[in-house]
XYZ file of C-alpha atoms in Angstrom:
606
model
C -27.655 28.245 -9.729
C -26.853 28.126 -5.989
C -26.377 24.208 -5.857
C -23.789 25.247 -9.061
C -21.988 28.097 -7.409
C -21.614 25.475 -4.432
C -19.682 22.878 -6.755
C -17.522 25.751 -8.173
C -16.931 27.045 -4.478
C -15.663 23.033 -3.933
C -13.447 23.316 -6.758
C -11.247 26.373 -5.473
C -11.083 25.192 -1.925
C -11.178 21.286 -1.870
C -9.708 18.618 -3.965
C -12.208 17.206 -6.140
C -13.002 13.355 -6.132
C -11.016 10.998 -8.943
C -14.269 10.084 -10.631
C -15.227 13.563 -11.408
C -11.394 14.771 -12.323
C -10.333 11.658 -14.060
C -12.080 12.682 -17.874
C -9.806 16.206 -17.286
C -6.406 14.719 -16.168
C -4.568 15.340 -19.673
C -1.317 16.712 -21.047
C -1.704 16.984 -24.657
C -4.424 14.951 -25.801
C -3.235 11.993 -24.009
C -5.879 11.182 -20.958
C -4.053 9.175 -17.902
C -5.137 6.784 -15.397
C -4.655 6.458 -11.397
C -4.136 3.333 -9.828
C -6.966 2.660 -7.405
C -6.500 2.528 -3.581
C -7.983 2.456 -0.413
C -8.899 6.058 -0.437
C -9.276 8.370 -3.233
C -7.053 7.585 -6.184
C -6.179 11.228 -6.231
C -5.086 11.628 -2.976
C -2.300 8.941 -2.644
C -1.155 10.770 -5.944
C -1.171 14.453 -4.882
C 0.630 13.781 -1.276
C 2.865 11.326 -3.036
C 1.833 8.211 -0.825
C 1.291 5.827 -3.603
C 0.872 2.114 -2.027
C 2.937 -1.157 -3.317
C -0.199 -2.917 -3.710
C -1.897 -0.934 -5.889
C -2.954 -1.639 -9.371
C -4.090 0.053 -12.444
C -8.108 -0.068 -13.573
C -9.440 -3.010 -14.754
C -10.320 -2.971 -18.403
C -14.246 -3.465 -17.220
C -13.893 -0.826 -15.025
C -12.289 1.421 -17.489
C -15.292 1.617 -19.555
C -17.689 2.682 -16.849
C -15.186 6.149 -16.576
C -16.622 6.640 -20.623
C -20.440 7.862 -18.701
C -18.929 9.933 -16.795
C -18.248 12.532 -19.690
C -22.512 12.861 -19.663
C -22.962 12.955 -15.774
C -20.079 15.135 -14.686
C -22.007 18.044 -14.627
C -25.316 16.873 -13.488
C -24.203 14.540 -10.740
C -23.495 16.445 -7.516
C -19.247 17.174 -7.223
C -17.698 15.142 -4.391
C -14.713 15.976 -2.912
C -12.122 14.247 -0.793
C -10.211 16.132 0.949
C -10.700 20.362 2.657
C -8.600 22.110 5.586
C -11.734 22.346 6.887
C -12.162 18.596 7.196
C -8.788 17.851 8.056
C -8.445 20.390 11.203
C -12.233 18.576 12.576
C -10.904 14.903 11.875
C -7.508 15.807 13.331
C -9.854 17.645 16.555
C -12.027 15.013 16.499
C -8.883 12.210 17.148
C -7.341 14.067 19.770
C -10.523 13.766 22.005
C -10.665 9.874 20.771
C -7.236 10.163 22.343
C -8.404 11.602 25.489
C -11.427 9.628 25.884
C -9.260 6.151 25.227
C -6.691 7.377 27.959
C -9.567 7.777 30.090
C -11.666 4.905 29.782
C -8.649 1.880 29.307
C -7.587 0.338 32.031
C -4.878 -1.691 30.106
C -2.194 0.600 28.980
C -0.664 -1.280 26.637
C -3.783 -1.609 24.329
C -4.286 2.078 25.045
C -0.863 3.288 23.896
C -1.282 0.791 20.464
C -4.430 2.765 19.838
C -3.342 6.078 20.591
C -0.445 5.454 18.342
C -2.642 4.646 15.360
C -4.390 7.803 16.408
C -1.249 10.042 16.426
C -0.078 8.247 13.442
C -3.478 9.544 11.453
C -2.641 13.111 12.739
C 0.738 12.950 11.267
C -0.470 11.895 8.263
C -3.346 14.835 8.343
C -1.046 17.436 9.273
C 1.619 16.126 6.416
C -1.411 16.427 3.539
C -2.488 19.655 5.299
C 1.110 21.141 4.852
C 1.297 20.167 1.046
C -2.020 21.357 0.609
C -1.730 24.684 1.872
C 2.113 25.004 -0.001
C 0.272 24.062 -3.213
C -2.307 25.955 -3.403
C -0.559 28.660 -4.979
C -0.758 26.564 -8.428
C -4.398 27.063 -8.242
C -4.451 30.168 -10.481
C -0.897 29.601 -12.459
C -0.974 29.098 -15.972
C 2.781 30.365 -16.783
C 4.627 28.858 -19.737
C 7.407 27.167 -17.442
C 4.445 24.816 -15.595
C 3.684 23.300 -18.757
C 3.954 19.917 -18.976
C 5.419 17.039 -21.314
C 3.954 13.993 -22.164
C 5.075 11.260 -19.910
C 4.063 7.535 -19.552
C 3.371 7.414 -15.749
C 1.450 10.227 -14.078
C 3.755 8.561 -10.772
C 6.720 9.595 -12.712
C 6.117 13.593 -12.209
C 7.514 15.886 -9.353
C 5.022 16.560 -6.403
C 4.856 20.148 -7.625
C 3.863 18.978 -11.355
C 1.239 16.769 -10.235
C -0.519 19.673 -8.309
C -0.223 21.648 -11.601
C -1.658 18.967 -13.272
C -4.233 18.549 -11.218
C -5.278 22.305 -10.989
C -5.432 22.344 -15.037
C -8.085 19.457 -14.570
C -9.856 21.323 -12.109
C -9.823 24.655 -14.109
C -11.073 22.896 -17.276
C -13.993 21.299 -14.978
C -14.564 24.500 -13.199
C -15.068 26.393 -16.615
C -17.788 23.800 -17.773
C -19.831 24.811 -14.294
C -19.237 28.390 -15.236
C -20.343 27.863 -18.424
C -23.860 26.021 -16.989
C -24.285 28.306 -14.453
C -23.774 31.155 -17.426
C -26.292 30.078 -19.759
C -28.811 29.288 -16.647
C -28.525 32.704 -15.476
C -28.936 34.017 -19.113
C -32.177 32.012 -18.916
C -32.842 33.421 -15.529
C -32.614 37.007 -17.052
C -34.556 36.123 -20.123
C -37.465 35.027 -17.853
C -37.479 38.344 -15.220
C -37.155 40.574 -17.884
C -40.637 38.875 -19.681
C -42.094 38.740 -15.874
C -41.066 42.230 -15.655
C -42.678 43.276 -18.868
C -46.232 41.461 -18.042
C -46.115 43.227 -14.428
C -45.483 46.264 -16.344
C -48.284 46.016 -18.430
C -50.559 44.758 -15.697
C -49.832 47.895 -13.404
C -49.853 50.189 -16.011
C -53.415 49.003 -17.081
C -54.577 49.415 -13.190
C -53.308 52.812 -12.607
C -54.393 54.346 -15.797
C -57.892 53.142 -13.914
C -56.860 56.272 -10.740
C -56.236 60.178 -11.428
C -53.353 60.647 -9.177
C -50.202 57.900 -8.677
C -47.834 58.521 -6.082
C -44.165 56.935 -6.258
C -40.730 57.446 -5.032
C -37.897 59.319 -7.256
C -36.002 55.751 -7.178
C -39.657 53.472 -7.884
C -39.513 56.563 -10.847
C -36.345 55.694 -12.098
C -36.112 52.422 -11.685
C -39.058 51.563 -13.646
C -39.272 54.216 -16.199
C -41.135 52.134 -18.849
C -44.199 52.114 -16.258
C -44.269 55.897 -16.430
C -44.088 56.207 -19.593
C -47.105 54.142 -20.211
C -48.924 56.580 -17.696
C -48.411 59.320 -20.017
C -48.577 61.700 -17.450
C -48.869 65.701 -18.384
C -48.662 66.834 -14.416
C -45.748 65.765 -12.320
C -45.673 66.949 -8.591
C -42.805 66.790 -6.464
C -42.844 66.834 -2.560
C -39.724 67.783 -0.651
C -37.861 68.987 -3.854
C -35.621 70.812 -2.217
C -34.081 67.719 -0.276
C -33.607 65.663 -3.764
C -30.961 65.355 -6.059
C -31.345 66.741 -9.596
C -30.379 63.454 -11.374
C -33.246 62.328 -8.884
C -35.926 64.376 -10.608
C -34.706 64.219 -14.303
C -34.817 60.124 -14.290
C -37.803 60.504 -13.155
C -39.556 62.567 -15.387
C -40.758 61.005 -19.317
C -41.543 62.827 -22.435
C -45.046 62.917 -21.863
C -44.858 65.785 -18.660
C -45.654 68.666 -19.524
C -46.124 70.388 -16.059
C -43.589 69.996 -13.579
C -44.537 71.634 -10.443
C -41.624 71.197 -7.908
C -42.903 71.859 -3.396
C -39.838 72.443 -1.424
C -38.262 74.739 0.995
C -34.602 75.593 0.222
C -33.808 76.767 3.563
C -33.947 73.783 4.869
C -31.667 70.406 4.534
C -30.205 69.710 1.105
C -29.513 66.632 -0.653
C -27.240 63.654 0.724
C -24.420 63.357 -1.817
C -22.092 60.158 -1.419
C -19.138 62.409 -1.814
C -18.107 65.315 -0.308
C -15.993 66.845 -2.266
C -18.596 66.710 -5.525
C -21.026 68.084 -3.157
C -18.835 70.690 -2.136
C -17.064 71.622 -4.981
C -19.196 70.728 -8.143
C -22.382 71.822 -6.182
C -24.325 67.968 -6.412
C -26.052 68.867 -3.605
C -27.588 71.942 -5.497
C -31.470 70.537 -5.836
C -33.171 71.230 -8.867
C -35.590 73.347 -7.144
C -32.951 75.414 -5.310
C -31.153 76.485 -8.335
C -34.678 77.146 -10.005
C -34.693 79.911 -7.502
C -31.238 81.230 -7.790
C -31.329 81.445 -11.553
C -34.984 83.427 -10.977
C -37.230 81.104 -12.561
C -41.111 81.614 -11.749
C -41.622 80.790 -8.115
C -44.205 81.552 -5.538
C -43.709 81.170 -1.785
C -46.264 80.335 0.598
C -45.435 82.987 3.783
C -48.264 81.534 6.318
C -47.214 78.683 8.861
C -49.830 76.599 10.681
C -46.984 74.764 13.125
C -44.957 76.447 15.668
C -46.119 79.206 18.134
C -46.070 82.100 17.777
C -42.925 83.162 19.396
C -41.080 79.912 18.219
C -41.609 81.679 14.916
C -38.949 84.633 16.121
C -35.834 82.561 16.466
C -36.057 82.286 12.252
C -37.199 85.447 11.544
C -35.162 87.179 10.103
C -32.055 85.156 10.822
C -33.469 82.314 8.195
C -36.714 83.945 6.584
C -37.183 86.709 6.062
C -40.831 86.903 6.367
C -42.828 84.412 8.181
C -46.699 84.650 9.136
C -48.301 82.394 11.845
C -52.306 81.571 11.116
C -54.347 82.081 13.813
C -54.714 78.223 14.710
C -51.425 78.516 16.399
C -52.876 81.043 18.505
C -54.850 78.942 20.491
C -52.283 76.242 21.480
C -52.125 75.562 25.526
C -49.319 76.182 27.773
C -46.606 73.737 28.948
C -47.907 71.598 31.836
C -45.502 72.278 34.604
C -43.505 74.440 33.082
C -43.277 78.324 33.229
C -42.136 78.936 29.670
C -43.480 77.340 26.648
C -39.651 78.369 24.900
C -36.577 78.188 26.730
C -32.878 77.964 26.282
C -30.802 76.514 28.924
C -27.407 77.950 28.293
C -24.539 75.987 29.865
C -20.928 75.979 29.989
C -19.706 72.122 30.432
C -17.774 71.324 27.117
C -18.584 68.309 25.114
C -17.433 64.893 25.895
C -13.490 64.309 24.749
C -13.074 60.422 26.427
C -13.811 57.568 23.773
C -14.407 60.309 21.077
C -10.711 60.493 19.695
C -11.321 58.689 16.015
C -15.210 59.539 15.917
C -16.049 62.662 13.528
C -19.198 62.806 16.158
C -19.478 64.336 19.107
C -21.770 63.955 21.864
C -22.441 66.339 25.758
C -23.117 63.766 28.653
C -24.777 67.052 30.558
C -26.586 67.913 28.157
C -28.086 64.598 27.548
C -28.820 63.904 31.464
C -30.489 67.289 31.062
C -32.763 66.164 27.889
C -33.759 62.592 29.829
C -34.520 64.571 32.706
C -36.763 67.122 31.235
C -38.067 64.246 29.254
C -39.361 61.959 32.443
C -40.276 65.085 34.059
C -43.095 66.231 31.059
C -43.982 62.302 31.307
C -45.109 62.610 35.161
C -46.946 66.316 33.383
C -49.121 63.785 31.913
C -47.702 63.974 28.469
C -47.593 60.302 26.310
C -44.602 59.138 24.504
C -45.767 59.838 21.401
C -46.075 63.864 22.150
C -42.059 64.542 22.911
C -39.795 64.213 20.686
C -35.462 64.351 22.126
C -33.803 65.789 19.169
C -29.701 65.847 18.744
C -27.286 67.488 16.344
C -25.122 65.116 16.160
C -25.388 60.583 15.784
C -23.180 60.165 18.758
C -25.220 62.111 21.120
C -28.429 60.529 19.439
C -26.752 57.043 20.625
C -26.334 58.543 23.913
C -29.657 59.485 24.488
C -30.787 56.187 23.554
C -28.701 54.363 26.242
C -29.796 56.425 28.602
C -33.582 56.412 27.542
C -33.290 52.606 27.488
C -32.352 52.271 31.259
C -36.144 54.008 32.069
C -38.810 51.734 31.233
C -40.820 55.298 30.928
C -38.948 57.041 28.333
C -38.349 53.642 26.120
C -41.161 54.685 23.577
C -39.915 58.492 23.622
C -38.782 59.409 19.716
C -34.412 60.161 19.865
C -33.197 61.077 16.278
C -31.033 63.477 14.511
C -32.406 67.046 13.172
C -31.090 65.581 10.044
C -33.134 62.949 10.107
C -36.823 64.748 11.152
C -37.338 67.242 8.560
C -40.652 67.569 7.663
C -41.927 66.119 10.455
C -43.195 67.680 14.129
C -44.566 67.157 17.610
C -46.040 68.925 20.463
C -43.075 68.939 22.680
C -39.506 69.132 21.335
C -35.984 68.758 23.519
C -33.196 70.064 21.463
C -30.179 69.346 22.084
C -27.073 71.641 20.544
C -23.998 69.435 21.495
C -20.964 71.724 20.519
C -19.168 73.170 23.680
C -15.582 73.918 23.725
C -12.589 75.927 24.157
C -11.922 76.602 20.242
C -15.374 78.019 19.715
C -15.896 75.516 16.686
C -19.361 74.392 16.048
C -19.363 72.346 12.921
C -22.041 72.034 10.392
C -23.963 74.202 13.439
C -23.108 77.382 11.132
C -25.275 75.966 8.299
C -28.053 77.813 8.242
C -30.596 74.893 6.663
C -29.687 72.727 9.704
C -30.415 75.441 12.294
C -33.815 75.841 10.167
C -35.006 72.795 10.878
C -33.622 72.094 14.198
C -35.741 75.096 15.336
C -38.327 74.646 13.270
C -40.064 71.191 14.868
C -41.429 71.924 17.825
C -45.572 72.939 18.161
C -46.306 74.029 21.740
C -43.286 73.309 23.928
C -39.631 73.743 22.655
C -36.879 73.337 24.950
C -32.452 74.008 23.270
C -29.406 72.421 25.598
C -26.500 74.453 24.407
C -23.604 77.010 24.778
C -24.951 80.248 23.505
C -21.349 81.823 24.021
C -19.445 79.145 21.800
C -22.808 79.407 19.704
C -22.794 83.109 19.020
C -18.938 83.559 18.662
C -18.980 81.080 15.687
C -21.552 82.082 14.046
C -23.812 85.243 13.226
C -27.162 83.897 12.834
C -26.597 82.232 16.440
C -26.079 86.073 17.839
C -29.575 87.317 16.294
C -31.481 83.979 17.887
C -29.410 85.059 21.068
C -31.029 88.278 20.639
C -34.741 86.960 20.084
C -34.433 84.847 22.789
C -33.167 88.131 25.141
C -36.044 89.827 23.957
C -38.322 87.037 25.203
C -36.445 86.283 28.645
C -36.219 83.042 27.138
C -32.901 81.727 27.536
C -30.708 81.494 31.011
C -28.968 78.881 33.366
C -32.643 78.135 35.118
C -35.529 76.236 34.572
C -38.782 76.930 36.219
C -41.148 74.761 37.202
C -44.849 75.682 37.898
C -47.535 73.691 40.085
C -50.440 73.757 37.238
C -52.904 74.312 39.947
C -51.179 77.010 41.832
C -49.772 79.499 39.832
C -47.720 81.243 42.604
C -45.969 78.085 43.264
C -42.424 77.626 41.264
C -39.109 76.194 41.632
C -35.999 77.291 39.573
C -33.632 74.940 38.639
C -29.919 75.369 38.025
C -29.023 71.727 38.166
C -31.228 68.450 37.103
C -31.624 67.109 40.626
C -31.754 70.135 42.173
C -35.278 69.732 44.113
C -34.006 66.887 45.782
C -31.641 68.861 47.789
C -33.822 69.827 51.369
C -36.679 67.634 50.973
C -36.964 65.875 54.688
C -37.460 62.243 54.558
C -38.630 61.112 58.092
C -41.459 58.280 59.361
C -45.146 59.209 60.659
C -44.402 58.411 63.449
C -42.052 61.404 63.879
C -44.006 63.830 62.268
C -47.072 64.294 64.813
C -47.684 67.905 65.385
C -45.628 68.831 61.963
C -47.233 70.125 58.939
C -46.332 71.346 55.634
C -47.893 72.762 52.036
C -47.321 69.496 50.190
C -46.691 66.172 51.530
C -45.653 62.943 50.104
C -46.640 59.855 51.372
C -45.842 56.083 51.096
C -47.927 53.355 52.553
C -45.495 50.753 51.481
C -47.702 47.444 52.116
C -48.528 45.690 49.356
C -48.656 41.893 48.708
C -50.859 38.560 47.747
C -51.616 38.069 51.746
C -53.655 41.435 51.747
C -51.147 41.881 55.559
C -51.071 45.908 56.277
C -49.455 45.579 59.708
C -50.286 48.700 62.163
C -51.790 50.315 59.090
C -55.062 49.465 60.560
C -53.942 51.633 63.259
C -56.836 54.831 63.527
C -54.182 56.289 65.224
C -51.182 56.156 62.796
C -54.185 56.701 60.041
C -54.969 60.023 61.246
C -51.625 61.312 61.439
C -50.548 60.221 58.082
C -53.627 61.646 56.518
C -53.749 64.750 58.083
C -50.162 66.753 57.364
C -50.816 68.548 54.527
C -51.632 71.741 54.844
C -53.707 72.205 51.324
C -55.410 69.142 51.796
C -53.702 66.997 49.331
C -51.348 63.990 48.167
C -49.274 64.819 45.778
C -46.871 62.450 43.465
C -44.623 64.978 42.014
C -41.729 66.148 44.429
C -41.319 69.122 41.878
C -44.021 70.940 43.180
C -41.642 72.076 46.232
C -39.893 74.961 46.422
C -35.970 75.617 48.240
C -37.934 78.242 50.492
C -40.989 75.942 50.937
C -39.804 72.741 52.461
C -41.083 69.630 51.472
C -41.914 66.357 53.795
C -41.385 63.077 52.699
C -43.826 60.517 55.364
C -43.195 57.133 54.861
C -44.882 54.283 57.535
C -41.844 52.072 57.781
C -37.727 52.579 58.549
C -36.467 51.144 56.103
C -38.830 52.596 53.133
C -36.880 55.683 54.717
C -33.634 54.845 54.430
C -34.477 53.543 50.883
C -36.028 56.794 50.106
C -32.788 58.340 51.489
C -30.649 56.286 49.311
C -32.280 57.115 46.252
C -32.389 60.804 46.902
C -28.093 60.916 47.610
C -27.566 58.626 44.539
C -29.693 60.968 42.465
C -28.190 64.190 43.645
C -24.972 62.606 43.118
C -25.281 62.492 39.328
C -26.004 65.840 38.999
């Protein structure tokens, strides 16, 4: 069928060999002839460049033409002529040109070949031209284009010739649509028997199993499979989050217990159209308006996911009753953080630059902010695979990505859309809220099932980017998690960091790179008789020749290794604090001035 949807392709843009056209090229009844010619008979015709020494078909040659009636539609279609072809042969003389200028020493043969050369590209560009004009015809069957008889097909007008010859073509082109037709009507014939046998096949395995688990579309798509399940119980996950047409294709005369597992408070169905959604309520779920209409329900009030005080910030803005089991209880703390929950309220609006025709939206800040945190718990000793950088909105999800990209660290870190992580979790979750402006408008922030289950992810360690002022001014469930979050000291324009080992020792920040602000960066060399709490160190050497310069040094040795005044090496700069200065040693000038460099370029982009 492809090979055949080729040859009709050829048919609408290329002009079909004589030897396939000539059994078509009629007016009445009465079949005509081309005189033969160098090139193809039809296209000395069509561009009207009929040559004095050509002659009609010889009567022996005239009755080959009566096979080709049988072989027209089996033989492969030729063609002579494309725009395609024409603009490479007329490319491909105009380097020949070149290349002949180039390479010939003798001008006058070069200028007689170049003018044969230009002389072909007139002639190319001329059929071009009246191919292109003509091509109109293709698809014109009005009453005035009909044709009379005539004796010589030479004798029409260049504009009746093209009709005649796109009549010929039609009347071929139909007789591939009708193969191709009753080949794809076999086609069908055979997939629907395949179909059938599969059907049978799988319905005889899984009547061997007690429970089947499918798709709403695998459902719906093949319905004759479930009904030869004859299945009394049907069970369906996420209920709330599927469309109602969804469930009901699904479903066969054979159920008897339909037992729909959802939560309605969080993300409805995707409709395709807004304003059915909207306004004929499409993306109502079955199981939602189950509830509103009172049908039997019962809801399960225990939650084995989020800590305990994560729990809070939807109760009773979103639930209004919501138990944690004791499981939660025993989750651990943050590594290197003070608070397992905190907001970071902000007040840099949301980027306007590049975002004119996008119905996104995305916050640089708060993205720097998420990456940051997000390295930060990877030097905490956390894997990939146990943070999760959440965002409100696609744009912002794109710009996390770029930005994750650029750290070979972060590359396996999870971005997505809320939308796009209900019902799923993870130990540590970065949220991050987007909306930030001067007209207080948040967006689909105000729906409650999308605040659900953008606070609802996180297990041990959940950390929001946002505006709580634009936030709470917009919308009223935004004030009461404002509230909660009060209550808990939980939300503020600082983050503290905690040394795991020494409880006493914290740093706030009010600014991503703030701890690189007073850390000293100075050689060993210069530090004898210094000391400090923490102390950083880099040996530097390292290479194939094993060559550690004065390292050997005892001397140099004994001062690197003996600043610290707790004893230790440590590779986190967090650990610092403003008030406790950190040293930064380093064994040769210009690891220093690297170290330098690095520390103004990051402070920089804060």
């Amino acid at each position: 069928m492809t090979d055949l949807q080729s040859e009709i392709e050829k048919c609408e843009k290329e002009i079909v060999c004589y030897n396939h056209l000539k059994p078509y090229l009629k007016i009445g009844n009465k079949v005509y002839e081309l005189r033969s010619s160098d090139e193809d008979s039809v296209l000395n015709w069509l561009f009207g460049e009929e040559e004095t020494h050509s002659t009609r078909i010889s009567e022996s040659e005239s009755d080959d033409w009566e096979k080709l009636e049988d072989m027209i539609v089996t033989e492969v279609l030729h063609t002579c002529f494309s725009e395609k072809w024409a603009l490479r042969e007329i490319d491909s003389m105009l380097n020949s040109i070149r290349y002949v200028n180039d390479v010939t020493d003798n001008h006058l043969e070069a200028k007689q070949m170049t003018d044969k050369f230009k002389q072909e590209i007139n002639k190319l560009n001329r059929r071009l031209e009246c191919f292109k004009k003509y091509r109109t015809l293709q698809n014109n069957n009005k009453q005035e284009y009909k044709l009379d008889e005539v004796d010589d097909l030479y004798s029409l007008k260049p504009e009746q010739r093209w009709q005649l010859y796109y009549s010929a073509v039609n009347v071929l082109k139909n007789e591939l649509l009708a193969k191709m037709n009753g080949l794809l009507d076999q086609h069908n014939t055979a997939n629907q028997e395949l179909n059938e046998v599969a059907t049978l096949i799988d319905g005889e395995v899984m009547k061997t199993v007690r429970v089947v688990g499918v798709t709403t579309s695998t459902a719906a798509r093949r319905h004759d499979l479930m009904k030869k399940l004859h299945s009394p119980i049907v069970i369906v996950e996420e209920a709330a989050e599927v469309l109602e047409a969804h469930i009901v294709a699904s479903l066969t005369h054979q159920c008897q217990h339909l037992i729909l597992i959802g939560d309605h408070k969080q993300l409805r169905p995707t409709a395709a159209h807004y304003k059915l959604a909207k306004d004929y309520n499409l993306e109502i779920s079955l199981f939602e308006r189950m509830i509103r209409n009172g049908i039997h329900a019962r809801t399960l009030t225990t939650q084995r996911r989020m800590s305990t005080n994560f729990v809070s910030l939807i109760v009773p803005a979103i639930y209004d009753k919501l138990d944690s089991h004791s499981c939660v209880g025993s989750y651990p703390d943050v590594r290197g953080i003070k608070d397992n929950l905190y907001f970071y309220d902000h007040d840099v609006f949301e980027d306007s630059e590049g975002m004119e025709d996008s119905w996104s939206h995305r916050n640089t800040f708060e993205a720097k902010w998420c990456v940051a945190l997000a390295e930060y718990l990877m030097k905490m000793n956390y894997s990939p695979d146990e943070i999760t950088i959440l965002a409100t909105y696609n744009g912002q999800v794109n710009l996390l990505r770029d930005l994750t990209k650029k750290n070979d660290a972060l590359r396996d870190i999870r971005v997505t859309a809320v939308d796009n992580y209900q019902g799923e979790e993870n130990r540590i979750v970065i949220l991050s809220l987007v909306r930030s402006n001067r007209d207080s408008k948040i967006g689909f922030l105000t729906a409650p099932n999308r605040i659900c289950v953008a606070l609802s992810r996180a297990k041990e360690g959940f950390y929001i980017f946002g505006n709580m002022a634009v936030l709470k001014s917009a919308s009223s469930i935004w004030r009461q998690i404002n509230d909660r979050l009060k209550e808990q000291k939980a939300i503020g324009r600082k983050l503290t960091l905690i040394c795991e080992e020494h409880n006493e020792n914290t740093l706030d920040l009010t600014k991503k790179n703030d701890a690189l602000r007073d850390i000293r960066v100075t050689a060993v060399d210069n530090y004898q008789g210094e000391e400090n709490r923490i102390v950083i160190l880099s040996l530097v050497r390292s290479n194939r020749d094993s060559k550690i310069g004065f390292l050997t040094a005892p001397n140099r040795i004994c001062v690197a290794l003996s600043r610290a005044k707790e004893g230790r090496f440590l590779h986190f700069w967090q650990y610092g604090g403003s008030k406790i200065r950190q040293q930064y040693l380093a064994a040769d000038k210009r690891q220093i001035e690297r170290t330098k460099s690095y520390r103004k370029e990051a402070y920089a982009d804060m």
